Short mmCIF file of C-alpha atoms in Angstrom, two decimals:
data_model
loop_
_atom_site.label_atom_id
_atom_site.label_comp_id
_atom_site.label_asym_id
_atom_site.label_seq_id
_atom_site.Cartn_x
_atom_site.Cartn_y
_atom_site.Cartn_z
CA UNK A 413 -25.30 5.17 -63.69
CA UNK A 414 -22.86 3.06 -61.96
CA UNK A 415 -22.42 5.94 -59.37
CA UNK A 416 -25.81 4.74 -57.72
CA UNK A 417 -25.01 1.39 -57.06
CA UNK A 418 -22.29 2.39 -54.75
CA UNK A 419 -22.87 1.25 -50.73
CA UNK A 420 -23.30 3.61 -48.31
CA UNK A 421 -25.26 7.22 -48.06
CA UNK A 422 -25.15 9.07 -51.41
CA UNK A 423 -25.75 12.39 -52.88
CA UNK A 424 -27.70 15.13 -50.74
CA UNK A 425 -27.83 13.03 -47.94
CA UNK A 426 -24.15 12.72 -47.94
CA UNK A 427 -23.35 15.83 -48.88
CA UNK A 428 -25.57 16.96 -45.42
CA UNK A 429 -23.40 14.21 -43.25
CA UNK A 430 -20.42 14.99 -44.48
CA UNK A 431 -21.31 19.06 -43.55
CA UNK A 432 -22.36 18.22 -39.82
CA UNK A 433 -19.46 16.47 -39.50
CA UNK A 434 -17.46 19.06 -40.77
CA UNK A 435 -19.15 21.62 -38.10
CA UNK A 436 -18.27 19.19 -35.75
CA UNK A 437 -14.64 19.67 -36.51
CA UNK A 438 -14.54 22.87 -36.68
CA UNK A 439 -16.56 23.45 -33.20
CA UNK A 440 -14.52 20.78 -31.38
CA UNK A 441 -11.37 23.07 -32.69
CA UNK A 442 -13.04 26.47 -31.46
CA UNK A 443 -14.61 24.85 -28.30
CA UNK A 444 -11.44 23.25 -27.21
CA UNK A 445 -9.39 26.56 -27.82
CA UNK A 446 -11.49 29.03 -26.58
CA UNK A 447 -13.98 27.32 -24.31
CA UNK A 448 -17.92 27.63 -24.84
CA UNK A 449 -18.65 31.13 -24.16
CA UNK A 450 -15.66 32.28 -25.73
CA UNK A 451 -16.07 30.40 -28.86
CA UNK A 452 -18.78 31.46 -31.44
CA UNK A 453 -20.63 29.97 -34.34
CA UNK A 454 -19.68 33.05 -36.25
CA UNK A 455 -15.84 31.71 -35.91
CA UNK A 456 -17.21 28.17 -36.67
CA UNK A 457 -18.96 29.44 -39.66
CA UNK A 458 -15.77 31.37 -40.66
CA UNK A 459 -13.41 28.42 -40.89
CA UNK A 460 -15.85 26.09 -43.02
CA UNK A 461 -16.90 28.81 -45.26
CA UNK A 462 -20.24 27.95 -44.65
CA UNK A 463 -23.21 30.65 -43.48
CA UNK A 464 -24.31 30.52 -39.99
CA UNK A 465 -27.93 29.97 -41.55
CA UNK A 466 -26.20 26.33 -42.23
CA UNK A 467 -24.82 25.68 -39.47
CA UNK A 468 -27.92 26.27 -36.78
CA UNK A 469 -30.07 24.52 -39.81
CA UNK A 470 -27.59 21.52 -38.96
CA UNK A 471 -27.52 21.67 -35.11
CA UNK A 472 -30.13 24.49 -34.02
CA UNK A 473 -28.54 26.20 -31.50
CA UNK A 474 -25.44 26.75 -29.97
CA UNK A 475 -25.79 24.71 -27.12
CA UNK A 476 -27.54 21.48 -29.15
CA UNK A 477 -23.97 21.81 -31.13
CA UNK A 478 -21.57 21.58 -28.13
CA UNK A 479 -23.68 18.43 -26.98
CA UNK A 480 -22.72 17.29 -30.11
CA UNK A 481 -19.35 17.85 -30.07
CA UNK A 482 -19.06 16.54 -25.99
CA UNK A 483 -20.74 13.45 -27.31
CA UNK A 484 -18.98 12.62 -30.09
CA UNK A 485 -15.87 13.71 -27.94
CA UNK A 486 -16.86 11.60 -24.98
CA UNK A 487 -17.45 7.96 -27.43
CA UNK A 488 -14.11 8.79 -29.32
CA UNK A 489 -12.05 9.09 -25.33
CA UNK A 490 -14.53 6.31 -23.48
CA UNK A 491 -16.24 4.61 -25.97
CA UNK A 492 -15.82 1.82 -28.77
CA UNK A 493 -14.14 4.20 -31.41
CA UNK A 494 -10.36 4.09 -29.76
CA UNK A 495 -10.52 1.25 -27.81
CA UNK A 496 -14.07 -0.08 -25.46
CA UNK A 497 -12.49 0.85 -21.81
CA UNK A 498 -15.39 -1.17 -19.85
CA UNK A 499 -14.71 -4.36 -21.80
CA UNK A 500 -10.76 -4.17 -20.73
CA UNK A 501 -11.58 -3.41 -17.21
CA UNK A 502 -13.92 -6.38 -16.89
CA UNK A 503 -11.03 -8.67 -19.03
CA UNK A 504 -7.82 -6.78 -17.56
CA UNK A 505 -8.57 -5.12 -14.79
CA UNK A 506 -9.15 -1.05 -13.92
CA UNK A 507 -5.68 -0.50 -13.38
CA UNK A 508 -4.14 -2.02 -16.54
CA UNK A 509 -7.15 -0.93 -18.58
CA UNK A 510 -6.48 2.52 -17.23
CA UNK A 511 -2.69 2.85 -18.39
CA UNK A 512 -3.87 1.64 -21.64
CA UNK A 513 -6.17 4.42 -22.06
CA UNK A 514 -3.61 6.99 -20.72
CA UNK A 515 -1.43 5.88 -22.94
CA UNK A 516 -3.79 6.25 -25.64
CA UNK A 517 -4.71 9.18 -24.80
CA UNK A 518 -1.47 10.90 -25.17
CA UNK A 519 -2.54 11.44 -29.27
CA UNK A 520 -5.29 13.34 -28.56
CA UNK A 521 -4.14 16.21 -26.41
CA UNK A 522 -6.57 18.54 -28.23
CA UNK A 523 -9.63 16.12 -27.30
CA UNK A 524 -8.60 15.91 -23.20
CA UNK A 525 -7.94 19.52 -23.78
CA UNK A 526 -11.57 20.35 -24.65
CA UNK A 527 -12.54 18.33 -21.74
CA UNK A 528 -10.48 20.14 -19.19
CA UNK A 529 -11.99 23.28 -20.53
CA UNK A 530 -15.34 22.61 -20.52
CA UNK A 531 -15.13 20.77 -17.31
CA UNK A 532 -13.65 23.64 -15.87
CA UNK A 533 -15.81 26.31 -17.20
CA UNK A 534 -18.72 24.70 -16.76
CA UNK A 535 -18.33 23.86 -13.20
CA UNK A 536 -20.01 27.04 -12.48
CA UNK A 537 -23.78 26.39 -11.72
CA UNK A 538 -24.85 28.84 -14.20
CA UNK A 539 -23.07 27.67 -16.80
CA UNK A 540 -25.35 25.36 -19.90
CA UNK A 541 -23.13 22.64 -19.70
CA UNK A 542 -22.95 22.28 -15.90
CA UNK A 543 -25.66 19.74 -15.70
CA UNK A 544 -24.39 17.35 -18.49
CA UNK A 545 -20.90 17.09 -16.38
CA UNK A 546 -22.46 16.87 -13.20
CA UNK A 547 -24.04 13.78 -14.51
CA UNK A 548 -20.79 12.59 -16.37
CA UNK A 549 -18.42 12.61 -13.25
CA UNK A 550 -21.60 10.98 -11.50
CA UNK A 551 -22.01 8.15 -14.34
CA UNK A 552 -17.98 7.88 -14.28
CA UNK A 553 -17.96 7.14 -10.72
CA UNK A 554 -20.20 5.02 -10.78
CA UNK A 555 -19.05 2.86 -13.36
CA UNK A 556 -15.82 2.74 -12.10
CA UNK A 557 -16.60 1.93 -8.33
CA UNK A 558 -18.20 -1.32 -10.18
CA UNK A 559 -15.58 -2.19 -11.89
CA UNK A 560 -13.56 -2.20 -8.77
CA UNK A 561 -15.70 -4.03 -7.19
CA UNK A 562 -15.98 -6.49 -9.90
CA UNK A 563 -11.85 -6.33 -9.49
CA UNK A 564 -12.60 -7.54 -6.03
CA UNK A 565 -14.45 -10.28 -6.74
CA UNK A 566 -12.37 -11.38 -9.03
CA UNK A 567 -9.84 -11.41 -6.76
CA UNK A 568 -7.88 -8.72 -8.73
CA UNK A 569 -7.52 -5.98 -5.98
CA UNK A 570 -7.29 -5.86 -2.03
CA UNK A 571 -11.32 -6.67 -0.84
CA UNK A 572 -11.08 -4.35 2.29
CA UNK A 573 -10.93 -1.29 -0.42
CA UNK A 574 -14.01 1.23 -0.53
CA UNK A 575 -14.56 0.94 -4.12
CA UNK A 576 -16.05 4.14 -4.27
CA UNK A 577 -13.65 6.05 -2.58
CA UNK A 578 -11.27 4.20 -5.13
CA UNK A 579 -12.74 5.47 -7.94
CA UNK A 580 -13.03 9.04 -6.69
CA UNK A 581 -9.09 9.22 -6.08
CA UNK A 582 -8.51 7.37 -9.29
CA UNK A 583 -10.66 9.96 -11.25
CA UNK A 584 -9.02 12.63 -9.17
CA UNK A 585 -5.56 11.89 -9.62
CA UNK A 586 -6.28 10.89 -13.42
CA UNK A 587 -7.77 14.15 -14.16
CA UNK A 588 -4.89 15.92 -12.23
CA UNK A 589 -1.98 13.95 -13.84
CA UNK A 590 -3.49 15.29 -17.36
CA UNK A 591 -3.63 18.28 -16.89
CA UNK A 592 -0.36 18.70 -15.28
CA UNK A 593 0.76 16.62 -19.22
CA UNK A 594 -1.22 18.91 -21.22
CA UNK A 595 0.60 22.27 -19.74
CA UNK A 596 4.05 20.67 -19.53
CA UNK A 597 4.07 17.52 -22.03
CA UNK A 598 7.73 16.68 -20.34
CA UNK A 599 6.05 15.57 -17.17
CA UNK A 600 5.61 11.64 -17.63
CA UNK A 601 1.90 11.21 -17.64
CA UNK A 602 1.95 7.28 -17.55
CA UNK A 603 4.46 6.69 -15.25
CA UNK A 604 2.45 9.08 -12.51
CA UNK A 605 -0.72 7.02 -12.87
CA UNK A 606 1.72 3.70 -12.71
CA UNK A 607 3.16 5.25 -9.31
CA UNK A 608 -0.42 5.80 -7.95
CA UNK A 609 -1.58 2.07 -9.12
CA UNK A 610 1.75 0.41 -7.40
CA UNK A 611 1.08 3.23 -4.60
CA UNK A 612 -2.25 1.86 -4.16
CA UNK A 613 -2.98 -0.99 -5.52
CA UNK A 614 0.57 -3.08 -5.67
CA UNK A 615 -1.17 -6.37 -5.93
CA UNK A 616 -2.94 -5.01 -8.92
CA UNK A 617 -1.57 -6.36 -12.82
CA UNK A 618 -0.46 -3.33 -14.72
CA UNK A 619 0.24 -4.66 -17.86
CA UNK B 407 -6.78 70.90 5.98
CA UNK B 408 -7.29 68.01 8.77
CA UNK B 409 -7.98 65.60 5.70
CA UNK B 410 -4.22 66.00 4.84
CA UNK B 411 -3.00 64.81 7.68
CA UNK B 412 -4.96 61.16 7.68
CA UNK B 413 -2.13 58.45 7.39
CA UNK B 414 -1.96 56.36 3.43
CA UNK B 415 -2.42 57.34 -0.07
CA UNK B 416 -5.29 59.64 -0.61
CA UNK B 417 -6.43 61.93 -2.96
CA UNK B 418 -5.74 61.15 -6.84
CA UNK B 419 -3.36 58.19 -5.61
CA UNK B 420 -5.65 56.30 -3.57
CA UNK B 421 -8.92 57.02 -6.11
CA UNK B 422 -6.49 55.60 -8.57
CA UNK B 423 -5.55 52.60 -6.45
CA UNK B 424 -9.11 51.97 -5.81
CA UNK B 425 -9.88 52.11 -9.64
CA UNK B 426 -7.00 49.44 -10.78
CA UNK B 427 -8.91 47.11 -7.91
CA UNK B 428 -11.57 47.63 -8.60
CA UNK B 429 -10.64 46.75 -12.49
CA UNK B 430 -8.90 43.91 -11.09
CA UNK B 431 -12.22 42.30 -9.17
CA UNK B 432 -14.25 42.96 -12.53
CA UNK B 433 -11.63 41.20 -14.45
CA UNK B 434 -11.16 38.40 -12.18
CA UNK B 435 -14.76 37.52 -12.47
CA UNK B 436 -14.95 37.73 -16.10
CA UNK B 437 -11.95 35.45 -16.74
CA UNK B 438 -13.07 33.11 -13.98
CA UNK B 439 -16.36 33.09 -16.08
CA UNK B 440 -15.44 33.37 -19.95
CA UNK B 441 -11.64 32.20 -19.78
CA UNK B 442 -9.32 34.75 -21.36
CA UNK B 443 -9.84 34.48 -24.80
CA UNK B 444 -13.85 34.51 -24.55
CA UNK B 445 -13.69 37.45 -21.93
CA UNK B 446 -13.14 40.65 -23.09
CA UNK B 447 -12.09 44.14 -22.03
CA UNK B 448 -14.93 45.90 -23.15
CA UNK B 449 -17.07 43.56 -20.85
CA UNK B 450 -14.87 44.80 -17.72
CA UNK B 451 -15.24 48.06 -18.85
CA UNK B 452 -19.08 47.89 -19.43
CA UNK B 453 -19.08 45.93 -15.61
CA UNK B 454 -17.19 49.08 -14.17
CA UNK B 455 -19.06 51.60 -16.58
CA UNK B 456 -15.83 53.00 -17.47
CA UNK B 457 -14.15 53.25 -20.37
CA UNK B 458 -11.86 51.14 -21.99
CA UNK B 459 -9.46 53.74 -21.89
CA UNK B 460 -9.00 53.63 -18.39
CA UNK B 461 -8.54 49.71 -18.41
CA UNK B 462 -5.66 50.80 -20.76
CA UNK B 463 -4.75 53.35 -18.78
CA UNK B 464 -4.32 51.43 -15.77
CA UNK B 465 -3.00 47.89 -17.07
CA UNK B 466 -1.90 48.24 -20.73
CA UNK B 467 -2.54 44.92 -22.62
CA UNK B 468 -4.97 42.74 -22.08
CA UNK B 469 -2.75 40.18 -21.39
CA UNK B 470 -1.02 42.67 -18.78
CA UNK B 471 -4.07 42.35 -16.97
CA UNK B 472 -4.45 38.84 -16.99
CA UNK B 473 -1.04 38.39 -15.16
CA UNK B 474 -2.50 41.16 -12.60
CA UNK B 475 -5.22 38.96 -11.83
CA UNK B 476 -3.17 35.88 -11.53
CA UNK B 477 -0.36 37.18 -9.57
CA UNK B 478 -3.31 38.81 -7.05
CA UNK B 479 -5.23 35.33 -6.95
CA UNK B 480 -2.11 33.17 -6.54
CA UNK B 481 -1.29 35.68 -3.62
CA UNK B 482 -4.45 34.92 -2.18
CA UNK B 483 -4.60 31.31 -2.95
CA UNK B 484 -0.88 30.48 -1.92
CA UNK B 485 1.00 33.11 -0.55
CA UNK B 486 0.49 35.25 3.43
CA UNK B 487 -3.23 36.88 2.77
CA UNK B 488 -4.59 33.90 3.75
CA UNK B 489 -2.43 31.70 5.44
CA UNK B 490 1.21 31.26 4.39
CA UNK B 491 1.63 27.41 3.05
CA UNK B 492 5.31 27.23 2.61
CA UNK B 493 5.78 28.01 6.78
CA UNK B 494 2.58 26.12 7.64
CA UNK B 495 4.32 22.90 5.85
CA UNK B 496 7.79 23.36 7.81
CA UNK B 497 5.94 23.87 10.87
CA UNK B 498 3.11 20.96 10.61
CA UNK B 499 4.57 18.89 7.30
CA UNK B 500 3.13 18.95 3.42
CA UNK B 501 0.34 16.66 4.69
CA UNK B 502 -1.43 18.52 7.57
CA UNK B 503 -0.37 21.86 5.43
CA UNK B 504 -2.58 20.44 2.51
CA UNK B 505 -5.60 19.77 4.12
CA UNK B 506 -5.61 23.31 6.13
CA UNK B 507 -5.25 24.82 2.82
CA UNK B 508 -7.69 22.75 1.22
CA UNK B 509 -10.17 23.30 4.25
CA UNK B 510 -9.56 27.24 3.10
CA UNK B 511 -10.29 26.91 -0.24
CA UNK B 512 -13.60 25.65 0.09
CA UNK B 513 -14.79 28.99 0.74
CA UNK B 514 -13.25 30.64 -2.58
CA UNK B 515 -14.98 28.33 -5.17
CA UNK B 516 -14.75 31.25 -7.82
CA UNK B 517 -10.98 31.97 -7.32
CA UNK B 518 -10.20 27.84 -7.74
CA UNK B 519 -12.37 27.71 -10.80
CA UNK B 520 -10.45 30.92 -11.94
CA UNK B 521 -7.23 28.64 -11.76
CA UNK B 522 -8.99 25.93 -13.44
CA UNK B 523 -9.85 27.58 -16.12
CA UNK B 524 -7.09 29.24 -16.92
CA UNK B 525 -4.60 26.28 -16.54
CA UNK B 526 -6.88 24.02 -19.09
CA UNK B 527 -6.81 26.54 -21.40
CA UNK B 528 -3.94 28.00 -21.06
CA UNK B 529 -2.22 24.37 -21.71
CA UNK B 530 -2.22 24.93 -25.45
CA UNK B 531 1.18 26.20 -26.43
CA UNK B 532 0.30 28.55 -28.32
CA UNK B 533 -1.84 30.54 -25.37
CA UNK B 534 -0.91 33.66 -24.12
CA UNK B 535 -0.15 32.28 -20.59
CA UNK B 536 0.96 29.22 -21.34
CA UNK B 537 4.53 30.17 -19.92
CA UNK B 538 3.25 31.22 -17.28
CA UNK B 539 1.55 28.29 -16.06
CA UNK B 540 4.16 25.86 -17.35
CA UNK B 541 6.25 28.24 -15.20
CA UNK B 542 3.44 28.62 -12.04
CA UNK B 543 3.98 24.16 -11.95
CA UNK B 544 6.97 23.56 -12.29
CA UNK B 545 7.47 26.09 -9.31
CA UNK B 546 4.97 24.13 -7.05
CA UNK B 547 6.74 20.96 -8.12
CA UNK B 548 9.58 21.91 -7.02
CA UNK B 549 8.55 23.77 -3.45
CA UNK B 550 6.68 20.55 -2.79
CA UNK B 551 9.20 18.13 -3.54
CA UNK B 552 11.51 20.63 -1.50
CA UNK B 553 8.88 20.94 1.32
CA UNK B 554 8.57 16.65 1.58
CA UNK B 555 12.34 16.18 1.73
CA UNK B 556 12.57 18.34 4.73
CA UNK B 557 9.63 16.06 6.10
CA UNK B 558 11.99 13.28 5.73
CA UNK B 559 14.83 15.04 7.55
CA UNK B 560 12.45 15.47 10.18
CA UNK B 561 11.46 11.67 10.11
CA UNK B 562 7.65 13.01 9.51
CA UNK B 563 7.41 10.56 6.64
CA UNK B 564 9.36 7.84 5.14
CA UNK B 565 12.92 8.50 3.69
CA UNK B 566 12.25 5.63 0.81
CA UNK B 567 9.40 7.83 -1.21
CA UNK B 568 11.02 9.43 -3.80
CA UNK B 569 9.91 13.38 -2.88
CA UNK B 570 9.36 14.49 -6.52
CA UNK B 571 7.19 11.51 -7.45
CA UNK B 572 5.02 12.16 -4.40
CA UNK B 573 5.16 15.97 -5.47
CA UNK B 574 3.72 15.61 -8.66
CA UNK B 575 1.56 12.84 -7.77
CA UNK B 576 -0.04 15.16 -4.93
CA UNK B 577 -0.44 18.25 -7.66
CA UNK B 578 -2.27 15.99 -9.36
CA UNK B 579 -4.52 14.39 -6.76
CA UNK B 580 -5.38 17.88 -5.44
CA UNK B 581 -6.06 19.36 -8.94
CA UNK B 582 -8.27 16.66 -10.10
CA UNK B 583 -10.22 16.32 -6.93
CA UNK B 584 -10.66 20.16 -6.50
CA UNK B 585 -12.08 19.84 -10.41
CA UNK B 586 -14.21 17.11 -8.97
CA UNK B 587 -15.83 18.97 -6.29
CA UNK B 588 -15.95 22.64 -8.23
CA UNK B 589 -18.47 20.60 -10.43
CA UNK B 590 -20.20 18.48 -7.80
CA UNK B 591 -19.97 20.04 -4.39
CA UNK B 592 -21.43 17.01 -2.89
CA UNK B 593 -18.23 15.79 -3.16
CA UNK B 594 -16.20 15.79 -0.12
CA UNK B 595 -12.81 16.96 -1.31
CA UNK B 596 -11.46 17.11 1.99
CA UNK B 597 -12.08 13.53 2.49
CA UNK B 598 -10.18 12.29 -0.74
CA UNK B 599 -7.32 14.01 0.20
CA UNK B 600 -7.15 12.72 3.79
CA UNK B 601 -7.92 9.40 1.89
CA UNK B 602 -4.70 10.13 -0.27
CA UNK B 603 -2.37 11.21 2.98
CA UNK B 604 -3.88 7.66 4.62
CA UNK B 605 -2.86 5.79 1.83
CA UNK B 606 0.10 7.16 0.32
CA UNK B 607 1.79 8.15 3.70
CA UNK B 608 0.02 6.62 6.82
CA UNK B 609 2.75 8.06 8.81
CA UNK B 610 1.99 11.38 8.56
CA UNK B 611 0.35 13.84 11.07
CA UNK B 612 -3.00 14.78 9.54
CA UNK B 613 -3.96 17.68 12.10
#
């Protein structure tokens, strides 16, 4: 049969891939709606149709699947998928790299939505998630006080700068500015973070 | 009877008033916890071991409640219980104002992440609050940007900054690092803010 000689995955083991991702969908929609406690794989079962023998055969438990989603979440808004955000700091700069990112974020306000959920909720100590942020604001941080720095010795940005106390307002005011977008889409997201990078870093190349 | 002659609300009015707090303190924590969708009545209830029909009784609608919790916190996060904000910025300017209430915050972790959580979720239009949020910002924009002109009149800070820009830029610093430091209270939220007065107005009073 011609069928087989397609590319690519095929029959039951596209069939499963095609299922997780659809559970990934469908959690990302509940998680980012009604946060991690508040969302259930009953409800995520319920909009696929599917059993909820499937889905914890697929991702085992509840917690393994909102890793999932955060994962998958977190390559789609950092990684290579949209656009690699490292590479254009290292060939651009943080600041122009940044708008670039803010400004394609502004399609996914569902996706920064489930972040400033889960961020939120999970701040408490108790909650399963809190350690996996923890460690993503510390990784984030991190990578962006070295990308300052490599701004620095580049020449990009101002040397006297602490670059980590650069990248904690940067993250601070980034995080703020979205949320203030995501609750009242008439406030100018881009042009804030512009304002803070002419604010603070005027000899910096926006565009 | 002696006991009728004590000064307040006694009797079935003050066992009442104790009740609706009481229902209040449960609900705060369970929204501060779950979010609103994820946290539920019956879970109040169960908290209180009373029944739901009380809850009813005292607050009507979920939602009802919600707002009863909000308008409390905000009281306490904002308004005179603590320390009034809108006097202490015409007194000592938005900047010194800021970090005093920032300094006070630190001890109400739960009440912030209550805020938090509620705002991120809350951001999707279709939310219950959602109004009320959109509403709750574009109140503090406004005071703010309100509060920072009359810094200018004063000549506390430079007439040139545009006071709406530096408004919603400082909504956003402050949200964004308070998000930071709910999830990693090693970091010193205090300290990015100064950093943000240093930077973004040098010319303000701090303390």
């Amino acid at each position: 049969m011609t069928v087989e000689r397609q590319a690519g995955p095929r029959g039951p083991y596209a069939k499963s891939a095609q299922r997780a991702n659809d559970i990934l969908d469908a959690a990302t929609k509940t998680f980012s709606t009604h946060g991690y406690r508040g969302g259930s794989m009953r409800d995520i079962a319920r909009q696929l149709d599917v059993s909820l023998t499937s889905i914890v055969h697929h991702f085992g438990t509840k917690y393994a699947l909102l890793e999932a989603v955060l994962e998958r979440a977190d390559k789609t808004e950092t990684g290579t998928e949209v656009f690699d955000f490292d590479a254009a700091c290292a060939e651009h700069g943080v600041a122009a790299a940044t708008l670039e990112r803010v400004r394609s974020g502004l399609t996914r306000p569902a996706l920064l939505r489930l972040f400033a959920i889960l961020a939120a909720e999970s701040s408490e100590p108790g909650h399963p998630a809190h350690e996996w942020f923890v460690d993503r604001y510390r990784r984030k941080r991190e990578s962006l006080a070295a990308a300052f720095a490599y701004d620095q010795e580049r020449n990009r940005i101002n040397p006297a700068h602490d670059p980590h106390a650069l990248s904690r307002l940067l993250i601070g005011t980034w995080d703020g500015a979205q949320l203030q977008w995501l609750i009242d889409p008439s406030i100018d997201m881009v042009a804030t973070m512009r304002e803070f990078f002419e604010w603070k870093l005027p000899e910096a190349t926006l565009d």
